């Protein structure tokens, strides 16, 4: 890391940011790696999305739509939402950045939970705000702890439900209680990146529709399998969406990304297939890990948080997996040093990683 310049300095908070580390995908000495570190869809994108992406290539010399009307209409039709209250971004990360840029800043605070997604803290610092970390209760969001941490300086409260990297979820009534109890100036941001993996769940869309202080974010990177295109969206009160569109760049999403995302969200049969595949393999993976002596909380996402006796055992297991050509995610940076987050792959991948963990535990015993 270079030394700071003596006179040219970034905005306050920027140098406090530790750059976000994504999941690894290469291992020295292994030509074929099983990557279970980034919560990607093992079935990939919908065939219709792939066709739409390829068809869009003929128009690469044209600028994309600035208002994302086609994609917003598709999202609205599939999820029963008002397209005028939808804003699209480069992944849900960009929606999070828009929110902190527009509503946080010096003198304000942004609340997130202790095991919450790292971009909440990063985006808060980038906006010059003060991130406030709130404890969780046994790896679950604690509404009372969040409310106790609120003050007149609270601008945003970020809650992922289901949470990443824990996979846990709190009930809708608790989320509604949190929204009701926030200070008047604060916005509650509900990160629904993994909402589609929960059966019969609307990602708290009805709560958003009923209130003026709640925003929901979603992504196409998980169940829709478009992580390489970076498409996300937010749904919120009209007064918030109007503000976010003022800071959004006019051409933030490319034409192929818009086309693929629209086709993906409309292919509800493919989404249902991905949901069912994940549900089945997630249950098998969790059960096989538990049988090997590695517990996990019930997960509502497309990963399992495997818990070990201590940090040394977790790191030793990660080393054994890497030697076997398998990459999972260490989560010490999320204050879970004795755990590994394992993406739910296809049946073969889940069987392979579970067998490798079981073999490690047998040797360890």
mmCIF file of C-alpha atoms in Angstrom:
data_model
loop_
_atom_site.group_PDB
_atom_site.id
_atom_site.type_symbol
_atom_site.label_atom_id
_atom_site.label_comp_id
_atom_site.label_asym_id
_atom_site.label_seq_id
_atom_site.Cartn_x
_atom_site.Cartn_y
_atom_site.Cartn_z
ATOM 1 C CA UNK A 1 0.000 0.000 0.000
ATOM 2 C CA UNK A 2 1.346 3.407 -0.950
ATOM 3 C CA UNK A 3 1.934 6.240 1.500
ATOM 4 C CA UNK A 4 -0.736 8.982 1.625
ATOM 5 C CA UNK A 5 0.074 12.133 -0.340
ATOM 6 C CA UNK A 6 1.019 15.051 1.951
ATOM 7 C CA UNK A 7 -1.435 17.526 0.413
ATOM 8 C CA UNK A 8 -3.817 15.677 -1.959
ATOM 9 C CA UNK A 9 -6.240 13.865 0.285
ATOM 10 C CA UNK A 10 -9.505 11.984 -0.346
ATOM 11 C CA UNK A 11 -12.730 12.732 1.500
ATOM 12 C CA UNK A 12 -12.895 11.738 5.185
ATOM 13 C CA UNK A 13 -13.626 8.056 5.652
ATOM 14 C CA UNK A 14 -12.193 6.827 2.354
ATOM 15 C CA UNK A 15 -8.852 5.703 3.789
ATOM 16 C CA UNK A 16 -10.691 3.755 6.497
ATOM 17 C CA UNK A 17 -12.149 1.454 3.855
ATOM 18 C CA UNK A 18 -10.650 -2.011 3.551
ATOM 19 C CA UNK A 19 -11.251 -3.009 -0.090
ATOM 20 C CA UNK A 20 -13.936 -5.653 -0.513
ATOM 21 C CA UNK A 21 -12.582 -9.132 -1.163
ATOM 22 C CA UNK A 22 -14.648 -11.306 -3.496
ATOM 23 C CA UNK A 23 -14.610 -15.079 -3.548
ATOM 24 C CA UNK A 24 -11.485 -16.711 -4.959
ATOM 25 C CA UNK A 25 -11.703 -18.709 -8.153
ATOM 26 C CA UNK A 26 -8.139 -19.906 -8.788
ATOM 27 C CA UNK A 27 -6.002 -22.429 -6.911
ATOM 28 C CA UNK A 28 -2.354 -23.019 -7.677
ATOM 29 C CA UNK A 29 -1.771 -26.545 -8.889
ATOM 30 C CA UNK A 30 -5.407 -27.176 -9.835
ATOM 31 C CA UNK A 31 -6.653 -26.814 -13.402
ATOM 32 C CA UNK A 32 -10.241 -27.670 -12.484
ATOM 33 C CA UNK A 33 -11.460 -25.943 -9.360
ATOM 34 C CA UNK A 34 -14.804 -26.420 -7.635
ATOM 35 C CA UNK A 35 -15.751 -22.849 -6.709
ATOM 36 C CA UNK A 36 -18.232 -22.666 -3.841
ATOM 37 C CA UNK A 37 -17.192 -19.258 -2.525
ATOM 38 C CA UNK A 38 -19.435 -16.680 -4.226
ATOM 39 C CA UNK A 39 -22.999 -17.997 -3.927
ATOM 40 C CA UNK A 40 -23.416 -18.365 -7.673
ATOM 41 C CA UNK A 41 -26.229 -20.329 -9.314
ATOM 42 C CA UNK A 42 -24.844 -23.728 -10.386
ATOM 43 C CA UNK A 43 -27.487 -23.991 -13.124
ATOM 44 C CA UNK A 44 -26.423 -20.679 -14.620
ATOM 45 C CA UNK A 45 -28.635 -18.151 -16.342
ATOM 46 C CA UNK A 46 -31.949 -18.901 -18.007
ATOM 47 C CA UNK A 47 -31.548 -20.053 -21.639
ATOM 48 C CA UNK A 48 -33.903 -17.218 -22.561
ATOM 49 C CA UNK A 49 -31.584 -14.741 -20.848
ATOM 50 C CA UNK A 50 -28.623 -16.106 -22.787
ATOM 51 C CA UNK A 51 -30.526 -15.761 -26.053
ATOM 52 C CA UNK A 52 -31.525 -12.177 -25.225
ATOM 53 C CA UNK A 53 -27.933 -11.318 -24.335
ATOM 54 C CA UNK A 54 -26.628 -12.678 -27.618
ATOM 55 C CA UNK A 55 -29.331 -10.941 -29.649
ATOM 56 C CA UNK A 56 -28.457 -7.607 -28.027
ATOM 57 C CA UNK A 57 -24.915 -7.818 -29.405
ATOM 58 C CA UNK A 58 -26.100 -6.475 -32.755
ATOM 59 C CA UNK A 59 -26.850 -3.128 -31.149
ATOM 60 C CA UNK A 60 -23.628 -2.542 -29.242
ATOM 61 C CA UNK A 61 -23.003 0.695 -31.133
ATOM 62 C CA UNK A 62 -26.166 2.210 -29.619
ATOM 63 C CA UNK A 63 -26.437 3.752 -26.170
ATOM 64 C CA UNK A 64 -28.735 1.826 -23.806
ATOM 65 C CA UNK A 65 -32.103 3.004 -22.528
ATOM 66 C CA UNK A 66 -31.726 5.614 -19.828
ATOM 67 C CA UNK A 67 -34.911 4.850 -17.906
ATOM 68 C CA UNK A 68 -34.757 1.022 -17.939
ATOM 69 C CA UNK A 69 -38.476 1.029 -18.754
ATOM 70 C CA UNK A 70 -38.551 -2.482 -20.212
ATOM 71 C CA UNK A 71 -36.775 -4.062 -17.274
ATOM 72 C CA UNK A 72 -38.786 -2.127 -14.700
ATOM 73 C CA UNK A 73 -42.014 -3.183 -16.416
ATOM 74 C CA UNK A 74 -40.923 -6.831 -16.380
ATOM 75 C CA UNK A 75 -39.976 -6.705 -12.694
ATOM 76 C CA UNK A 76 -43.279 -5.019 -11.911
ATOM 77 C CA UNK A 77 -45.292 -7.588 -13.852
ATOM 78 C CA UNK A 78 -43.591 -10.605 -12.264
ATOM 79 C CA UNK A 79 -43.529 -9.290 -8.692
ATOM 80 C CA UNK A 80 -46.727 -7.251 -8.717
ATOM 81 C CA UNK A 81 -44.958 -3.925 -8.152
ATOM 82 C CA UNK A 82 -45.389 -0.405 -9.481
ATOM 83 C CA UNK A 83 -42.634 0.070 -12.103
ATOM 84 C CA UNK A 84 -42.500 3.789 -11.309
ATOM 85 C CA UNK A 85 -41.196 2.907 -7.840
ATOM 86 C CA UNK A 86 -38.363 0.708 -9.161
ATOM 87 C CA UNK A 87 -34.802 1.920 -9.743
ATOM 88 C CA UNK A 88 -32.139 -0.218 -11.440
ATOM 89 C CA UNK A 89 -28.409 -0.313 -10.812
ATOM 90 C CA UNK A 90 -25.158 -2.129 -11.426
ATOM 91 C CA UNK A 91 -25.939 -4.860 -8.944
ATOM 92 C CA UNK A 92 -27.748 -4.108 -5.698
ATOM 93 C CA UNK A 93 -24.349 -2.754 -4.553
ATOM 94 C CA UNK A 94 -24.965 0.346 -6.657
ATOM 95 C CA UNK A 95 -28.408 0.873 -5.129
ATOM 96 C CA UNK A 96 -26.760 0.687 -1.693
ATOM 97 C CA UNK A 97 -24.183 3.247 -2.829
ATOM 98 C CA UNK A 98 -26.925 5.531 -4.196
ATOM 99 C CA UNK A 99 -28.714 5.395 -0.845
ATOM 100 C CA UNK A 100 -25.649 6.310 1.181
ATOM 101 C CA UNK A 101 -24.660 9.004 -1.311
ATOM 102 C CA UNK A 102 -28.123 10.554 -1.184
ATOM 103 C CA UNK A 103 -29.084 10.146 2.479
ATOM 104 C CA UNK A 104 -25.902 9.751 4.529
ATOM 105 C CA UNK A 105 -22.867 11.963 4.943
ATOM 106 C CA UNK A 106 -20.686 13.697 7.523
ATOM 107 C CA UNK A 107 -22.438 13.916 10.866
ATOM 108 C CA UNK A 108 -24.801 11.012 10.146
ATOM 109 C CA UNK A 109 -24.682 7.348 11.152
ATOM 110 C CA UNK A 110 -25.408 4.195 9.171
ATOM 111 C CA UNK A 111 -26.386 1.121 11.159
ATOM 112 C CA UNK A 112 -25.590 -2.437 10.113
ATOM 113 C CA UNK A 113 -25.396 -5.735 11.994
ATOM 114 C CA UNK A 114 -22.138 -7.349 13.080
ATOM 115 C CA UNK A 115 -22.275 -10.140 10.483
ATOM 116 C CA UNK A 116 -23.876 -8.010 7.754
ATOM 117 C CA UNK A 117 -22.739 -7.567 4.141
ATOM 118 C CA UNK A 118 -19.432 -5.687 3.951
ATOM 119 C CA UNK A 119 -20.665 -3.127 1.417
ATOM 120 C CA UNK A 120 -22.848 -1.424 4.034
ATOM 121 C CA UNK A 121 -19.811 -0.226 5.964
ATOM 122 C CA UNK A 122 -17.831 0.548 2.810
ATOM 123 C CA UNK A 123 -20.631 2.633 1.301
ATOM 124 C CA UNK A 124 -21.179 4.503 4.561
ATOM 125 C CA UNK A 125 -17.507 5.434 4.828
ATOM 126 C CA UNK A 126 -17.387 6.438 1.162
ATOM 127 C CA UNK A 127 -20.211 8.894 1.849
ATOM 128 C CA UNK A 128 -18.417 10.345 4.878
ATOM 129 C CA UNK A 129 -20.893 8.843 7.335
ATOM 130 C CA UNK A 130 -20.077 6.895 10.494
ATOM 131 C CA UNK A 131 -20.887 3.172 10.343
ATOM 132 C CA UNK A 132 -22.417 1.786 13.539
ATOM 133 C CA UNK A 133 -22.150 -1.951 14.048
ATOM 134 C CA UNK A 134 -24.867 -3.636 16.124
ATOM 135 C CA UNK A 135 -24.546 -7.064 17.695
ATOM 136 C CA UNK A 136 -26.602 -10.005 16.492
ATOM 137 C CA UNK A 137 -28.235 -12.644 18.695
ATOM 138 C CA UNK A 138 -26.792 -16.058 17.827
ATOM 139 C CA UNK A 139 -26.164 -14.967 14.234
ATOM 140 C CA UNK A 140 -29.635 -13.465 13.855
ATOM 141 C CA UNK A 141 -30.632 -9.827 13.447
ATOM 142 C CA UNK A 142 -31.646 -8.376 16.824
ATOM 143 C CA UNK A 143 -34.304 -5.698 16.329
ATOM 144 C CA UNK A 144 -34.101 -4.459 19.915
ATOM 145 C CA UNK A 145 -30.339 -3.975 19.610
ATOM 146 C CA UNK A 146 -30.802 -1.977 16.409
ATOM 147 C CA UNK A 147 -33.462 0.245 17.934
ATOM 148 C CA UNK A 148 -31.246 0.838 20.967
ATOM 149 C CA UNK A 149 -28.409 1.958 18.676
ATOM 150 C CA UNK A 150 -30.542 4.515 16.839
ATOM 151 C CA UNK A 151 -30.138 8.221 17.517
ATOM 152 C CA UNK A 152 -30.973 11.557 15.962
ATOM 153 C CA UNK A 153 -27.917 11.001 13.725
ATOM 154 C CA UNK A 154 -29.207 7.733 12.247
ATOM 155 C CA UNK A 155 -29.767 8.137 8.505
ATOM 156 C CA UNK A 156 -29.891 4.549 7.233
ATOM 157 C CA UNK A 157 -30.361 1.104 8.749
ATOM 158 C CA UNK A 158 -29.272 -1.866 6.610
ATOM 159 C CA UNK A 159 -30.723 -5.313 7.280
ATOM 160 C CA UNK A 160 -30.243 -8.302 4.988
ATOM 161 C CA UNK A 161 -33.114 -10.770 5.270
ATOM 162 C CA UNK A 162 -32.078 -13.531 4.700
ATOM 163 C CA UNK A 163 -28.691 -12.468 5.970
ATOM 164 C CA UNK A 164 -25.325 -13.081 4.332
ATOM 165 C CA UNK A 165 -23.125 -14.847 5.444
ATOM 166 C CA UNK A 166 -25.289 -16.452 8.145
ATOM 167 C CA UNK A 167 -28.276 -17.512 6.035
ATOM 168 C CA UNK A 168 -30.618 -16.726 8.928
ATOM 169 C CA UNK A 169 -33.860 -14.773 8.690
ATOM 170 C CA UNK A 170 -36.159 -12.856 11.022
ATOM 171 C CA UNK A 171 -39.942 -12.777 10.806
ATOM 172 C CA UNK A 172 -41.852 -10.141 8.911
ATOM 173 C CA UNK A 173 -43.492 -8.901 12.116
ATOM 174 C CA UNK A 174 -40.063 -8.123 13.560
ATOM 175 C CA UNK A 175 -39.068 -6.219 10.422
ATOM 176 C CA UNK A 176 -42.298 -4.210 10.608
ATOM 177 C CA UNK A 177 -41.605 -3.442 14.281
ATOM 178 C CA UNK A 178 -38.174 -2.174 13.317
ATOM 179 C CA UNK A 179 -39.588 0.091 10.598
ATOM 180 C CA UNK A 180 -42.149 1.485 13.027
ATOM 181 C CA UNK A 181 -39.575 2.208 15.715
ATOM 182 C CA UNK A 182 -36.964 4.087 13.644
ATOM 183 C CA UNK A 183 -36.241 7.800 14.145
ATOM 184 C CA UNK A 184 -38.251 10.071 11.827
ATOM 185 C CA UNK A 185 -35.327 10.868 9.504
ATOM 186 C CA UNK A 186 -34.086 7.285 9.084
ATOM 187 C CA UNK A 187 -34.633 4.909 6.182
ATOM 188 C CA UNK A 188 -34.750 1.141 6.643
ATOM 189 C CA UNK A 189 -33.032 -0.666 3.759
ATOM 190 C CA UNK A 190 -33.970 -4.336 3.416
ATOM 191 C CA UNK A 191 -31.407 -6.232 1.359
ATOM 192 C CA UNK A 192 -33.234 -9.055 -0.418
ATOM 193 C CA UNK A 193 -30.378 -10.486 -2.451
ATOM 194 C CA UNK A 194 -31.431 -13.981 -1.342
ATOM 195 C CA UNK A 195 -35.196 -13.400 -1.136
ATOM 196 C CA UNK A 196 -35.979 -15.677 -4.087
ATOM 197 C CA UNK A 197 -34.600 -18.668 -2.190
ATOM 198 C CA UNK A 198 -37.384 -18.356 0.417
ATOM 199 C CA UNK A 199 -40.649 -19.930 -0.638
ATOM 200 C CA UNK A 200 -43.654 -17.611 -0.763
ATOM 201 C CA UNK A 201 -41.632 -14.572 0.295
ATOM 202 C CA UNK A 202 -42.043 -11.160 -1.339
ATOM 203 C CA UNK A 203 -38.839 -9.675 0.058
ATOM 204 C CA UNK A 204 -40.956 -7.354 2.244
ATOM 205 C CA UNK A 205 -42.469 -5.653 -0.811
ATOM 206 C CA UNK A 206 -45.814 -5.227 0.947
ATOM 207 C CA UNK A 207 -44.119 -3.476 3.836
ATOM 208 C CA UNK A 208 -42.356 -1.146 1.404
ATOM 209 C CA UNK A 209 -45.678 -0.372 -0.297
ATOM 210 C CA UNK A 210 -47.313 0.441 3.025
ATOM 211 C CA UNK A 211 -44.657 2.760 4.449
ATOM 212 C CA UNK A 212 -42.653 5.830 3.443
ATOM 213 C CA UNK A 213 -39.426 4.879 5.252
ATOM 214 C CA UNK A 214 -38.577 1.423 3.849
ATOM 215 C CA UNK A 215 -36.598 0.478 0.719
ATOM 216 C CA UNK A 216 -35.993 -3.026 -0.638
ATOM 217 C CA UNK A 217 -32.966 -3.988 -2.738
ATOM 218 C CA UNK A 218 -32.713 -7.060 -4.972
ATOM 219 C CA UNK A 219 -30.195 -8.584 -7.376
ATOM 220 C CA UNK A 220 -30.012 -10.651 -10.550
ATOM 221 C CA UNK A 221 -26.690 -12.159 -9.447
ATOM 222 C CA UNK A 222 -28.043 -15.022 -7.335
ATOM 223 C CA UNK A 223 -31.059 -17.081 -8.389
ATOM 224 C CA UNK A 224 -31.112 -15.484 -11.855
ATOM 225 C CA UNK A 225 -27.458 -16.396 -12.490
ATOM 226 C CA UNK A 226 -26.378 -13.042 -13.955
ATOM 227 C CA UNK A 227 -23.498 -12.231 -11.611
ATOM 228 C CA UNK A 228 -21.216 -11.493 -14.549
ATOM 229 C CA UNK A 229 -23.531 -8.746 -15.832
ATOM 230 C CA UNK A 230 -24.078 -6.913 -12.529
ATOM 231 C CA UNK A 231 -27.768 -5.989 -12.486
ATOM 232 C CA UNK A 232 -29.745 -5.057 -9.391
ATOM 233 C CA UNK A 233 -32.807 -3.051 -8.460
ATOM 234 C CA UNK A 234 -34.505 -1.265 -5.636
ATOM 235 C CA UNK A 235 -38.155 -0.717 -4.755
ATOM 236 C CA UNK A 236 -39.172 2.104 -2.487
ATOM 237 C CA UNK A 237 -41.353 5.121 -1.834
ATOM 238 C CA UNK A 238 -41.703 7.498 -4.760
ATOM 239 C CA UNK A 239 -39.868 10.245 -2.887
ATOM 240 C CA UNK A 240 -36.815 7.983 -2.450
ATOM 241 C CA UNK A 241 -36.780 6.554 -5.978
ATOM 242 C CA UNK A 242 -36.948 10.068 -7.428
ATOM 243 C CA UNK A 243 -33.883 11.048 -5.397
ATOM 244 C CA UNK A 244 -31.925 7.938 -6.389
ATOM 245 C CA UNK A 245 -32.601 8.605 -10.058
ATOM 246 C CA UNK A 246 -31.065 12.055 -9.619
ATOM 247 C CA UNK A 247 -27.713 10.527 -8.614
ATOM 248 C CA UNK A 248 -27.908 7.514 -10.959
ATOM 249 C CA UNK A 249 -25.795 7.764 -14.091
ATOM 250 C CA UNK A 250 -27.938 7.899 -17.262
ATOM 251 C CA UNK A 251 -26.358 4.840 -18.901
ATOM 252 C CA UNK A 252 -25.408 2.763 -15.867
ATOM 253 C CA UNK A 253 -26.693 -0.530 -17.345
ATOM 254 C CA UNK A 254 -25.654 -1.842 -20.756
ATOM 255 C CA UNK A 255 -28.117 -2.957 -23.429
ATOM 256 C CA UNK A 256 -27.106 -6.664 -23.170
ATOM 257 C CA UNK A 257 -27.462 -6.536 -19.374
ATOM 258 C CA UNK A 258 -30.917 -4.989 -19.605
ATOM 259 C CA UNK A 259 -32.045 -7.508 -22.212
ATOM 260 C CA UNK A 260 -30.740 -10.514 -20.303
ATOM 261 C CA UNK A 261 -32.219 -9.337 -17.007
ATOM 262 C CA UNK A 262 -35.642 -8.742 -18.534
ATOM 263 C CA UNK A 263 -35.664 -12.210 -20.081
ATOM 264 C CA UNK A 264 -34.416 -13.754 -16.843
ATOM 265 C CA UNK A 265 -37.084 -12.264 -14.598
ATOM 266 C CA UNK A 266 -39.838 -13.223 -17.043
ATOM 267 C CA UNK A 267 -38.641 -16.853 -17.204
ATOM 268 C CA UNK A 268 -40.453 -17.845 -14.036
ATOM 269 C CA UNK A 269 -40.247 -21.548 -14.874
ATOM 270 C CA UNK A 270 -36.442 -21.396 -14.819
ATOM 271 C CA UNK A 271 -36.506 -19.475 -11.539
ATOM 272 C CA UNK A 272 -38.780 -22.123 -10.026
ATOM 273 C CA UNK A 273 -36.431 -24.878 -11.184
ATOM 274 C CA UNK A 274 -33.449 -23.098 -9.609
ATOM 275 C CA UNK A 275 -35.391 -22.618 -6.366
ATOM 276 C CA UNK A 276 -36.278 -26.287 -6.119
ATOM 277 C CA UNK A 277 -32.753 -27.449 -6.992
ATOM 278 C CA UNK A 278 -31.301 -25.185 -4.305
ATOM 279 C CA UNK A 279 -33.863 -26.273 -1.696
ATOM 280 C CA UNK A 280 -33.112 -29.941 -2.258
ATOM 281 C CA UNK A 281 -29.319 -29.660 -2.374
ATOM 282 C CA UNK A 282 -29.167 -27.224 0.545
ATOM 283 C CA UNK A 283 -31.004 -29.682 2.780
ATOM 284 C CA UNK A 284 -28.704 -32.499 1.711
ATOM 285 C CA UNK A 285 -25.544 -30.453 2.236
ATOM 286 C CA UNK A 286 -26.594 -29.285 5.705
ATOM 287 C CA UNK A 287 -27.557 -32.821 6.728
ATOM 288 C CA UNK A 288 -24.298 -34.329 5.443
ATOM 289 C CA UNK A 289 -22.234 -31.686 7.238
ATOM 290 C CA UNK A 290 -24.165 -32.249 10.476
ATOM 291 C CA UNK A 291 -23.572 -35.997 10.184
ATOM 292 C CA UNK A 292 -19.852 -35.234 9.932
ATOM 293 C CA UNK A 293 -19.992 -33.191 13.149
ATOM 294 C CA UNK A 294 -20.197 -29.760 11.515
ATOM 295 C CA UNK A 295 -23.412 -27.920 12.499
ATOM 296 C CA UNK A 296 -25.066 -24.985 10.752
ATOM 297 C CA UNK A 297 -28.052 -22.745 11.356
ATOM 298 C CA UNK A 298 -31.059 -23.449 9.118
ATOM 299 C CA UNK A 299 -30.264 -21.498 5.949
ATOM 300 C CA UNK A 300 -32.808 -19.578 3.891
ATOM 301 C CA UNK A 301 -30.292 -18.728 1.161
ATOM 302 C CA UNK A 302 -28.129 -20.597 -1.368
ATOM 303 C CA UNK A 303 -25.292 -21.311 1.033
ATOM 304 C CA UNK A 304 -24.658 -22.984 4.365
ATOM 305 C CA UNK A 305 -22.580 -21.472 7.157
ATOM 306 C CA UNK A 306 -20.589 -24.434 8.468
ATOM 307 C CA UNK A 307 -19.508 -23.944 12.095
ATOM 308 C CA UNK A 308 -16.373 -25.514 13.575
ATOM 309 C CA UNK A 309 -15.021 -25.753 17.109
ATOM 310 C CA UNK A 310 -12.651 -22.832 16.696
ATOM 311 C CA UNK A 311 -10.797 -20.731 14.161
ATOM 312 C CA UNK A 312 -7.908 -23.172 13.916
ATOM 313 C CA UNK A 313 -10.220 -26.031 12.941
ATOM 314 C CA UNK A 314 -12.073 -23.896 10.373
ATOM 315 C CA UNK A 315 -8.838 -22.774 8.760
ATOM 316 C CA UNK A 316 -7.440 -26.307 8.769
ATOM 317 C CA UNK A 317 -10.590 -27.576 7.057
ATOM 318 C CA UNK A 318 -10.339 -24.781 4.488
ATOM 319 C CA UNK A 319 -6.757 -25.854 3.818
ATOM 320 C CA UNK A 320 -7.836 -29.465 3.321
ATOM 321 C CA UNK A 321 -10.555 -28.384 0.911
ATOM 322 C CA UNK A 322 -8.143 -26.248 -1.081
ATOM 323 C CA UNK A 323 -5.753 -29.177 -1.400
ATOM 324 C CA UNK A 324 -8.705 -31.119 -2.813
ATOM 325 C CA UNK A 325 -9.385 -28.359 -5.359
ATOM 326 C CA UNK A 326 -12.417 -26.905 -3.567
ATOM 327 C CA UNK A 327 -12.776 -23.207 -2.733
ATOM 328 C CA UNK A 328 -15.201 -22.098 -0.032
ATOM 329 C CA UNK A 329 -15.345 -18.760 1.774
ATOM 330 C CA UNK A 330 -13.566 -17.914 5.006
ATOM 331 C CA UNK A 331 -15.682 -15.402 6.916
ATOM 332 C CA UNK A 332 -13.352 -14.182 9.646
ATOM 333 C CA UNK A 333 -13.776 -10.720 8.108
ATOM 334 C CA UNK A 334 -17.457 -10.984 9.066
ATOM 335 C CA UNK A 335 -16.469 -11.793 12.659
ATOM 336 C CA UNK A 336 -17.125 -15.490 12.160
ATOM 337 C CA UNK A 337 -13.587 -16.905 12.336
ATOM 338 C CA UNK A 338 -14.740 -20.390 13.327
ATOM 339 C CA UNK A 339 -16.970 -20.803 10.270
ATOM 340 C CA UNK A 340 -16.805 -21.398 6.527
ATOM 341 C CA UNK A 341 -19.527 -20.296 4.118
ATOM 342 C CA UNK A 342 -20.214 -22.983 1.528
ATOM 343 C CA UNK A 343 -22.261 -22.211 -1.586
ATOM 344 C CA UNK A 344 -24.949 -24.746 -2.455
ATOM 345 C CA UNK A 345 -23.797 -26.192 -5.757
ATOM 346 C CA UNK A 346 -25.377 -28.922 -7.838
ATOM 347 C CA UNK A 347 -25.846 -32.400 -6.374
ATOM 348 C CA UNK A 348 -22.371 -33.528 -7.385
ATOM 349 C CA UNK A 349 -20.683 -30.457 -5.940
ATOM 350 C CA UNK A 350 -22.559 -30.749 -2.651
ATOM 351 C CA UNK A 351 -21.647 -34.396 -2.366
ATOM 352 C CA UNK A 352 -17.996 -33.689 -3.124
ATOM 353 C CA UNK A 353 -17.571 -30.896 -0.577
ATOM 354 C CA UNK A 354 -19.499 -32.769 2.115
ATOM 355 C CA UNK A 355 -17.326 -35.858 1.587
ATOM 356 C CA UNK A 356 -14.163 -33.754 1.797
ATOM 357 C CA UNK A 357 -15.289 -32.090 5.041
ATOM 358 C CA UNK A 358 -16.264 -35.467 6.502
ATOM 359 C CA UNK A 359 -12.852 -36.887 5.606
ATOM 360 C CA UNK A 360 -11.165 -33.950 7.288
ATOM 361 C CA UNK A 361 -13.243 -34.379 10.452
ATOM 362 C CA UNK A 362 -12.453 -38.104 10.627
ATOM 363 C CA UNK A 363 -8.736 -37.393 10.513
ATOM 364 C CA UNK A 364 -9.177 -34.559 13.019
ATOM 365 C CA UNK A 365 -11.033 -36.734 15.552
#
